[in-house]
Short mmCIF file of C-alpha atoms in Angstrom, two decimals:
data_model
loop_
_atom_site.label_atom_id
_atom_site.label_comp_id
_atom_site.label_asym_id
_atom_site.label_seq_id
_atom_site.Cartn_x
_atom_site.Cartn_y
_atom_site.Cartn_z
CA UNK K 975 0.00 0.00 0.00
CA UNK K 976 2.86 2.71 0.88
CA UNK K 977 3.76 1.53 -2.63
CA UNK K 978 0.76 2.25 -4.17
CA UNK K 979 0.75 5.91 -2.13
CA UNK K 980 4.03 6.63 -3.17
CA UNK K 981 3.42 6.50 -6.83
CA UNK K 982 0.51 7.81 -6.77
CA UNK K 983 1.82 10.87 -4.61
CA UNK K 984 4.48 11.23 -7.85
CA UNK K 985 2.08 11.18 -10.30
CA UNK K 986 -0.08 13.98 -8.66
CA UNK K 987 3.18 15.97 -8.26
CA UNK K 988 4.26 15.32 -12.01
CA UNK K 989 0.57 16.62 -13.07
CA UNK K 990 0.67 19.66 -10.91
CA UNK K 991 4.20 20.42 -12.66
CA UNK K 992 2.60 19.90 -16.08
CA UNK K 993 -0.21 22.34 -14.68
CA UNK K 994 2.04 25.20 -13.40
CA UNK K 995 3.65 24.62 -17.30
CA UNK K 996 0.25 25.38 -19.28
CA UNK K 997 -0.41 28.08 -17.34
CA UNK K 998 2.73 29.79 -17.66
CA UNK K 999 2.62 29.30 -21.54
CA UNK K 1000 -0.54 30.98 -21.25
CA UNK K 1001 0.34 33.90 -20.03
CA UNK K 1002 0.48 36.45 -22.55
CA UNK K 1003 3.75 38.12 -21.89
CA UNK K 1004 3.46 40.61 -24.85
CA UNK K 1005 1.02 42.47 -22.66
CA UNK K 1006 3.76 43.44 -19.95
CA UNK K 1007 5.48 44.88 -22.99
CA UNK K 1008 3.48 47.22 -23.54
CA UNK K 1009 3.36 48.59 -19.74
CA UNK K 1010 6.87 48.25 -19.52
CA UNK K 1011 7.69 51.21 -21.15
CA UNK K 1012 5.58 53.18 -17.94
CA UNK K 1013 6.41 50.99 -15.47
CA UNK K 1014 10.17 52.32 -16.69
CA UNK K 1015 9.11 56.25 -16.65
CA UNK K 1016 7.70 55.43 -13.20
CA UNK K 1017 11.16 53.67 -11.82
CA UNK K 1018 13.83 56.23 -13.74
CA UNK K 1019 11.89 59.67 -12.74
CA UNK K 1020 9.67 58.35 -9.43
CA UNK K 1021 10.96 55.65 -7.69
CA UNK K 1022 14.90 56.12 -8.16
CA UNK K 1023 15.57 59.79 -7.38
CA UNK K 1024 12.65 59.12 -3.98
CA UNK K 1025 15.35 55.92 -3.33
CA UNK K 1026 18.43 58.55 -4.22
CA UNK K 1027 17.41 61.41 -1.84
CA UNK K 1028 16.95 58.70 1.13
CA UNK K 1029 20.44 57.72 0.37
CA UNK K 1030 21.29 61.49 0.22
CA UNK K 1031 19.94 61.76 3.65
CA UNK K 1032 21.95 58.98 5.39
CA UNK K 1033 25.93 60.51 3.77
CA UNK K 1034 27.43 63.84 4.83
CA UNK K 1035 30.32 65.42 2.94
CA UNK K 1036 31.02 66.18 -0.48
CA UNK K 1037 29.09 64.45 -2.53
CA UNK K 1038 32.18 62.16 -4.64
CA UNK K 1039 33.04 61.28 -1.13
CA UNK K 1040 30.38 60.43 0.96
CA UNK K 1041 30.42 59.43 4.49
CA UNK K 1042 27.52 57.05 6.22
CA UNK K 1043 26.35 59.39 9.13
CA UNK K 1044 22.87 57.37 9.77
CA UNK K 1045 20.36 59.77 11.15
CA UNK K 1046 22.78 62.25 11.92
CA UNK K 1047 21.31 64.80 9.73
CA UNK K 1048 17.75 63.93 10.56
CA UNK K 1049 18.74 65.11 14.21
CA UNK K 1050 20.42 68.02 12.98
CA UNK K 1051 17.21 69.18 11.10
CA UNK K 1052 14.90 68.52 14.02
CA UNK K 1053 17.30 70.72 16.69
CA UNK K 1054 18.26 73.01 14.33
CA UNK K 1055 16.16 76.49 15.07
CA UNK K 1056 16.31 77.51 11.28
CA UNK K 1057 14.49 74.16 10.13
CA UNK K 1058 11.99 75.05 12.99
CA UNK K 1059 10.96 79.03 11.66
CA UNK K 1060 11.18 77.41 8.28
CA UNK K 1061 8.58 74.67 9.21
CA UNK K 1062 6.57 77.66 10.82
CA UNK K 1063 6.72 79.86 8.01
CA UNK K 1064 5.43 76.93 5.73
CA UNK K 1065 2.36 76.68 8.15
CA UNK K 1066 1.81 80.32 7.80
CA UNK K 1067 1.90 80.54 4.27
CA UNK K 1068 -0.51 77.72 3.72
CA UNK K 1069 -2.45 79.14 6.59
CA UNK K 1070 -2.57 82.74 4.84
CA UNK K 1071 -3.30 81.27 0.68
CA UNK K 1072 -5.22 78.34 1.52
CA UNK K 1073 -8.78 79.23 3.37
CA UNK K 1074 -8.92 82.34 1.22
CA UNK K 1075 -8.44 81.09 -2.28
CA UNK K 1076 -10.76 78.00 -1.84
CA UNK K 1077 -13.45 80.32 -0.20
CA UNK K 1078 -13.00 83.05 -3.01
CA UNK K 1079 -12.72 80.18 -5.62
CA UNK K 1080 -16.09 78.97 -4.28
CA UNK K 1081 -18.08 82.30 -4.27
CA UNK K 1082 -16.69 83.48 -7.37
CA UNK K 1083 -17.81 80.00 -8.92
CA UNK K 1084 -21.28 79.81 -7.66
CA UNK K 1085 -22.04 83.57 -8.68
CA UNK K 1086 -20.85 82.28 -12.59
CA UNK K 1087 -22.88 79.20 -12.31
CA UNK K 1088 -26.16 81.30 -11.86
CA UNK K 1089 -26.38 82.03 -15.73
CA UNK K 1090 -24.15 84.83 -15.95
CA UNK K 1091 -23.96 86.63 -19.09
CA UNK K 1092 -20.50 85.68 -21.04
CA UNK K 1093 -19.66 82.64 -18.95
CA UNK K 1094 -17.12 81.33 -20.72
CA UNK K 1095 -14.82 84.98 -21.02
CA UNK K 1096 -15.24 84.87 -17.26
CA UNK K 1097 -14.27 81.62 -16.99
CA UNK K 1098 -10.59 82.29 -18.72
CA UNK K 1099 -10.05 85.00 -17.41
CA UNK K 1100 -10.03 83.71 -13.66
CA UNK K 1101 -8.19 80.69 -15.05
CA UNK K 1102 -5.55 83.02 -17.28
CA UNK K 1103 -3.40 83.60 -13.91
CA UNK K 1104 -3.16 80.00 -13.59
CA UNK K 1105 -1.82 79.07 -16.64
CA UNK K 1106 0.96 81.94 -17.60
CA UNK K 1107 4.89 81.60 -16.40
CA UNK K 1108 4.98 82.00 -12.52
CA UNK K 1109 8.15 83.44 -12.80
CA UNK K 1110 6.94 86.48 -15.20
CA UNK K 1111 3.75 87.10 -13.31
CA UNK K 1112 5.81 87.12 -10.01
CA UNK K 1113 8.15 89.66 -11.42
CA UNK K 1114 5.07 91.57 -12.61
CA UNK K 1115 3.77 91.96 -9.11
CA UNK K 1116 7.35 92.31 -7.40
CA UNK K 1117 7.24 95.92 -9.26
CA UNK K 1118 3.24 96.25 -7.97
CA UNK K 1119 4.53 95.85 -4.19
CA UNK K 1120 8.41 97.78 -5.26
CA UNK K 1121 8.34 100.86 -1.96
CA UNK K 1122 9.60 103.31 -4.34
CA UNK K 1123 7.11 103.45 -7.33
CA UNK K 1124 5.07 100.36 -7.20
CA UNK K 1125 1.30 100.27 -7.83
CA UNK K 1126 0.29 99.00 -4.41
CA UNK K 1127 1.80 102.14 -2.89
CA UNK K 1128 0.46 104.43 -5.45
CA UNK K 1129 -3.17 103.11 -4.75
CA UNK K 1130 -2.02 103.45 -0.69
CA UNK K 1131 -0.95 106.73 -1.24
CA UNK K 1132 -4.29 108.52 -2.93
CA UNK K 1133 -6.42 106.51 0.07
CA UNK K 1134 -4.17 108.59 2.47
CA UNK K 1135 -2.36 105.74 3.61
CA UNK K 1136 1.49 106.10 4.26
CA UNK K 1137 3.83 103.58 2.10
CA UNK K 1138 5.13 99.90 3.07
CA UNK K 1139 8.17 98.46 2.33
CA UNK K 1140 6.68 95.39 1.75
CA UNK K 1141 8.75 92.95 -0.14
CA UNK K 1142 11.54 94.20 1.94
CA UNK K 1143 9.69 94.58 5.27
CA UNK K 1144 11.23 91.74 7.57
CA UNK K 1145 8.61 93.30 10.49
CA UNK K 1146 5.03 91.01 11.17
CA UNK K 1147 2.23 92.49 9.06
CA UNK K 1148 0.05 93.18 12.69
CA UNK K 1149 3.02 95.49 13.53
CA UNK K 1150 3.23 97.31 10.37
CA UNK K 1151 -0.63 98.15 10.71
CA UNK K 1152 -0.43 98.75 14.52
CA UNK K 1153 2.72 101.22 14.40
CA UNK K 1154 0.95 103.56 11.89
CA UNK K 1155 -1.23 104.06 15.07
CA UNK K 1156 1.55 104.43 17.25
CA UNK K 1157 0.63 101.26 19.14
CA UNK K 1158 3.82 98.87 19.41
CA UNK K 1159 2.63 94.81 19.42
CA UNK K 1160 4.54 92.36 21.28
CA UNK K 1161 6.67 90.19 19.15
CA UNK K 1162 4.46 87.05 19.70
CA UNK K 1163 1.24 89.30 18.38
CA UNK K 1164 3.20 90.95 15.23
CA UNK K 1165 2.17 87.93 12.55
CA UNK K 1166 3.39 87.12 9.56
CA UNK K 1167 6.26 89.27 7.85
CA UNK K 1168 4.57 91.82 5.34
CA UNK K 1169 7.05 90.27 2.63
CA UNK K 1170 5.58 86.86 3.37
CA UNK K 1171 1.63 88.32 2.87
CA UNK K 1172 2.58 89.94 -0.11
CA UNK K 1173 3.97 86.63 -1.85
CA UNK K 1174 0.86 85.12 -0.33
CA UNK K 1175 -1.37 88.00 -1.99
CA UNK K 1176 0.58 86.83 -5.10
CA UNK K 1177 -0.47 82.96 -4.63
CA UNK K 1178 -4.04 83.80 -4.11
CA UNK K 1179 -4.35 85.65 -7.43
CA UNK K 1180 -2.42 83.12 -8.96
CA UNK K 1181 -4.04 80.26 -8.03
CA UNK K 1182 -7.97 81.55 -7.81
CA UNK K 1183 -8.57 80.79 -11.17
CA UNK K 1184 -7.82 76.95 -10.63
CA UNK K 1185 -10.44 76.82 -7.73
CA UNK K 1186 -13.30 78.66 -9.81
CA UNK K 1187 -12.67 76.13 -12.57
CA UNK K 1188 -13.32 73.01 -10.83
CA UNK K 1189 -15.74 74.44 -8.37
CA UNK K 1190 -17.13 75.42 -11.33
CA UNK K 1191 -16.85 71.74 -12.96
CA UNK K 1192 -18.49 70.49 -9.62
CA UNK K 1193 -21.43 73.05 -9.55
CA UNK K 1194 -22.66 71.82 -13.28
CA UNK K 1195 -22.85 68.14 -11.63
CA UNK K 1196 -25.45 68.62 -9.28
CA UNK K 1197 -28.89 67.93 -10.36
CA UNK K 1198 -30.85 70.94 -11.35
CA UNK K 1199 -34.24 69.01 -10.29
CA UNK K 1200 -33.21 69.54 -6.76
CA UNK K 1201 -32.57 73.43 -7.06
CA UNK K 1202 -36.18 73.58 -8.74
CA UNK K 1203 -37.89 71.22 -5.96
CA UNK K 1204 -36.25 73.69 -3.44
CA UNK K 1205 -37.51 76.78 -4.55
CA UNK K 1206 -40.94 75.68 -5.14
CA UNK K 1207 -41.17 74.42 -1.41
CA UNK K 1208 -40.31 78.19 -0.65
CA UNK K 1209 -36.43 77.66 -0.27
CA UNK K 1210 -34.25 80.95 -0.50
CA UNK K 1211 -30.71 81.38 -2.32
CA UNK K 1212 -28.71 81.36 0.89
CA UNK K 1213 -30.92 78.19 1.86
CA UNK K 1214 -30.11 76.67 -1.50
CA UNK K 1215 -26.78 77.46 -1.09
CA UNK K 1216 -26.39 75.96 2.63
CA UNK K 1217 -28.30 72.78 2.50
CA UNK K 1218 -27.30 71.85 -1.41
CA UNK K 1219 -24.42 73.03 -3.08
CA UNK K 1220 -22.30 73.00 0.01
CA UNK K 1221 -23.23 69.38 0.86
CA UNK K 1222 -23.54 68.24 -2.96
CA UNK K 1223 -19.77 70.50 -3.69
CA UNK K 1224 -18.22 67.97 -0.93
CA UNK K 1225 -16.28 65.65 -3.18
CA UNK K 1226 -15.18 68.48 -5.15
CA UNK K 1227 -14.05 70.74 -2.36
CA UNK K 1228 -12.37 67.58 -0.76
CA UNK K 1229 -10.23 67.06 -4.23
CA UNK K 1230 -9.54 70.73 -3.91
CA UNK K 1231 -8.47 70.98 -0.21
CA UNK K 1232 -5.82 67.85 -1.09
CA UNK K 1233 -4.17 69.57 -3.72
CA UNK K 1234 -4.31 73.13 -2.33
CA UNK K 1235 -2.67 71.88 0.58
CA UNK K 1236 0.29 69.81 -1.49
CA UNK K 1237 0.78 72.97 -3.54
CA UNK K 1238 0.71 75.32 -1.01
CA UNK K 1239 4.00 73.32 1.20
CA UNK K 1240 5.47 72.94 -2.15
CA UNK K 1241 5.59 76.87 -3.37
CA UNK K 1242 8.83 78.00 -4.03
CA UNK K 1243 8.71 79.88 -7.50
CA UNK K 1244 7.01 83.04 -6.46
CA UNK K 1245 9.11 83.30 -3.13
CA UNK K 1246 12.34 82.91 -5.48
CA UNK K 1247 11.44 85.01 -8.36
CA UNK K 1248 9.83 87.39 -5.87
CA UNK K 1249 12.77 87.45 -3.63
CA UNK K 1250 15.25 88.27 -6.61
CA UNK K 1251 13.31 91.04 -8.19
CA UNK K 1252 13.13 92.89 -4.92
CA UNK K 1253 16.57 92.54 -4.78
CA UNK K 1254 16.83 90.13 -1.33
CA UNK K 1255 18.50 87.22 -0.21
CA UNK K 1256 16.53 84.05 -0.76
CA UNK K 1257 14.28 83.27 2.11
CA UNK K 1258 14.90 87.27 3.39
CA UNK K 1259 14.31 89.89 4.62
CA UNK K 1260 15.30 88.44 7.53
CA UNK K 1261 14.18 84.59 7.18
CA UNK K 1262 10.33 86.10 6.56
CA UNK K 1263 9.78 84.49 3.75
CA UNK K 1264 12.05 81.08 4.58
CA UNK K 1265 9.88 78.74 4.09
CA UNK K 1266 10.85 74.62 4.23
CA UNK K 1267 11.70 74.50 0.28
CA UNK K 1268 13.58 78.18 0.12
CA UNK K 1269 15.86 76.22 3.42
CA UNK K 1270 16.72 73.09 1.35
CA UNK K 1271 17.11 75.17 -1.88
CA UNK K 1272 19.78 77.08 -0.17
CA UNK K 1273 21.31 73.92 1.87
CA UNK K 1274 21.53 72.30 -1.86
CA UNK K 1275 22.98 75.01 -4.16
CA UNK K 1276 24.54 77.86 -1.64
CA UNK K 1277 26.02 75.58 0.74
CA UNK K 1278 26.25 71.88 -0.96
CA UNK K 1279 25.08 70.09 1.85
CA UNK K 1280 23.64 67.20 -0.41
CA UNK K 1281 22.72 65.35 2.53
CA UNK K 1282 20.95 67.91 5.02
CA UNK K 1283 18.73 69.59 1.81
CA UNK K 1284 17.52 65.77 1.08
CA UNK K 1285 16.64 65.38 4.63
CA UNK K 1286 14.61 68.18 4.46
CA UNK K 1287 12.58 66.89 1.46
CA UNK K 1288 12.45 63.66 3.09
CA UNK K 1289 10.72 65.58 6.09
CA UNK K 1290 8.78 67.87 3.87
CA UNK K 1291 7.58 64.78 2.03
CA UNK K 1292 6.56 63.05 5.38
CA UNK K 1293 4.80 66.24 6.19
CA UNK K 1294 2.86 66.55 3.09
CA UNK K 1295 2.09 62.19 3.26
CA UNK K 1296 0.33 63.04 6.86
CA UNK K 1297 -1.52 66.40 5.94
CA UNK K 1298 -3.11 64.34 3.10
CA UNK K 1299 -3.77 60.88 5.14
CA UNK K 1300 -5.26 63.53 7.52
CA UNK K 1301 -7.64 64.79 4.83
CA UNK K 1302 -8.44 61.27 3.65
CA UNK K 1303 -9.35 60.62 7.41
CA UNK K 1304 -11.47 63.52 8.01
CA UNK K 1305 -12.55 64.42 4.78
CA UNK K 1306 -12.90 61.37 2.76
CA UNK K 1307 -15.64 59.62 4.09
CA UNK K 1308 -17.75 62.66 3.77
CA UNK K 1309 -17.16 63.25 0.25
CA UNK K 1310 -17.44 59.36 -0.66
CA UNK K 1311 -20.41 59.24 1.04
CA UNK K 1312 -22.26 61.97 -0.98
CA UNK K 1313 -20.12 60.92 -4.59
CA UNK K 1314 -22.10 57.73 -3.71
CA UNK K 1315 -25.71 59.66 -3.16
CA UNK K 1316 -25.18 58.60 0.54
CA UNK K 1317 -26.65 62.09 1.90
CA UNK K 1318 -29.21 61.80 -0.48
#
């Protein structure tokens, strides 16, 4: 009998072998060659340079002669008080572009869904911002806030208000306000640097147009049947506006918030081009406009410390990971639920 189960034991094995065969000869491996070619883009310009800069992060010295230093420069970053106003005047930037240009970007949407006359021309020209060179439009308004003959002083001037420095002014924006009234703010209460709120005035224009596009795009999914059903039960615009678009515009506003919040701890052409046409240091006056990517730009090209700028993107790319799990988390659910006609 242990004969009998022995061969027959072999046999099953030798057809399971013959199995495994066919079905690897079925597999149409011409397929994978015609993903390879992205799955190569995705390696050569994704995964290798995120594998690279983690490397970066681990060496200190030049970078033909590296030295393994582990964490070393992890630690540095995280004691270091620079990385710490940097991180802080990241926050505040977001903080100060953010709210505003998604709440603008809503109301200026919802007043061109309600049949406005010439729609469309509306429609590029909030989006025309958007799409021209950063770097030209941020010279543009460097010369709108210059102290001498800019356009934002000339328009201060005729409302009897006295100049700012403002791409130059390394004092919080609170302060700047406050001493025109001869009343002197503690240092904790002065806000933001004026430079920094100027850049951020910048951003906003800049990236309005964006919003009122794909608030726009949301507004034109909800069903019209429920704005008519509304108003014949008595419902009034604000009313509408409440208990529909806000709750319908979820998914779109969630899609919205995500990417405002990536782009916002990513900006770093309008602080550089601003910063050079108003003739400061990068990340100046004074560190007011230093934000997390101005701090590794300078680690990387003014200082070559390969290893201590990819930290920081390491860190910055950590910090932007959690911000957007934290969206998914608190956000998510709420806008799957009424993609999914969940609130409905």
């Amino acid at each position: 009998m242990s004969g009998m189960a022995q061969s027959a034991e072999a046999t099953h094995a030798k057809i399971n072998q013959r199995l495994q065969r066919l079905k690897w000869r079925r597999v149409d491996w011409t397929a994978y060659l015609y993903i390879l070619p992205a799955f190569a883009v995705l390696g050569i310009f994704h995964l290798f340079p995120v594998g690279y800069a983690l490397f970066l992060s681990l060496n200190r010295g030049p970078i033909n002669h590296f030295q393994f230093s582990g964490l070393e420069n992890y630690t540095q970053a995280l004691i270091n008080p620079t990385f710490w106003r940097a991180l802080l005047n990241t926050f505040t930037f977001a903080l100060l572009t953010l709210p505003l240009t998604m709440a603008l970007g809503m109301f200026f949407a919802y007043l061109l869904f309600q049949g406005v006359r010439g729609q469309a021309t509306y429609r590029v020209l909030f989006f025309l911002p958007y799409v021209i060179s950063t770097v030209g439009s941020s010279i543009v308004w460097a010369w709108v806030f210059d102290p001498a003959n800019g356009l934002a002083n000339q328009i201060l001037s005729h409302l009897g208000i006295p100049p700012l420095r403002w791409l130059i002014e390394p004092n919080g924006v609170l302060a700047v306000i406050f001493a025109h009234l001869g009343i002197q703010l503690p240092t904790w209460l002065q806000g933001p640097s004026l430079a920094l709120v100027a850049i951020a005035i910048f951003t906003i224009w800049q990236s309005l147009g964006y919003d009122v596009v794909i608030f726009l795009a949301g507004l034109t999914n909800i069903p019209g049947e429920l704005y008519e059903a509304a108003e014949i039960d008595g419902a009034s615009r604000l009313h509408l506006f409440r208990y529909i678009t806000v709750p319908l515009l979820s998914p779109t506003t969630f899609f919205v918030l995500v990417v405002s919040v990536i782009a916002s701890l990513q900006s770093f052409n309008q602080i550089f081009a601003m910063n050079t046409a108003a003739a400061q240091t990068l990340g100046g006056p004074l560190e007011g406009t230093n934000t997390l990517t101005v701090y590794m730009f300078n680690q990387l090209y003014t200082y070559s410390n390969y290893g201590y700028a990819s930290t920081i993107a390491i860190l910055l790319s950590i910090l932007i990971l959690a911000f957007t799990l934290i969206n998914f988390k608190f956000f998510g659910r709420g806008a799957e639920e009424v993609a999914g006609g969940g609130s409905l």
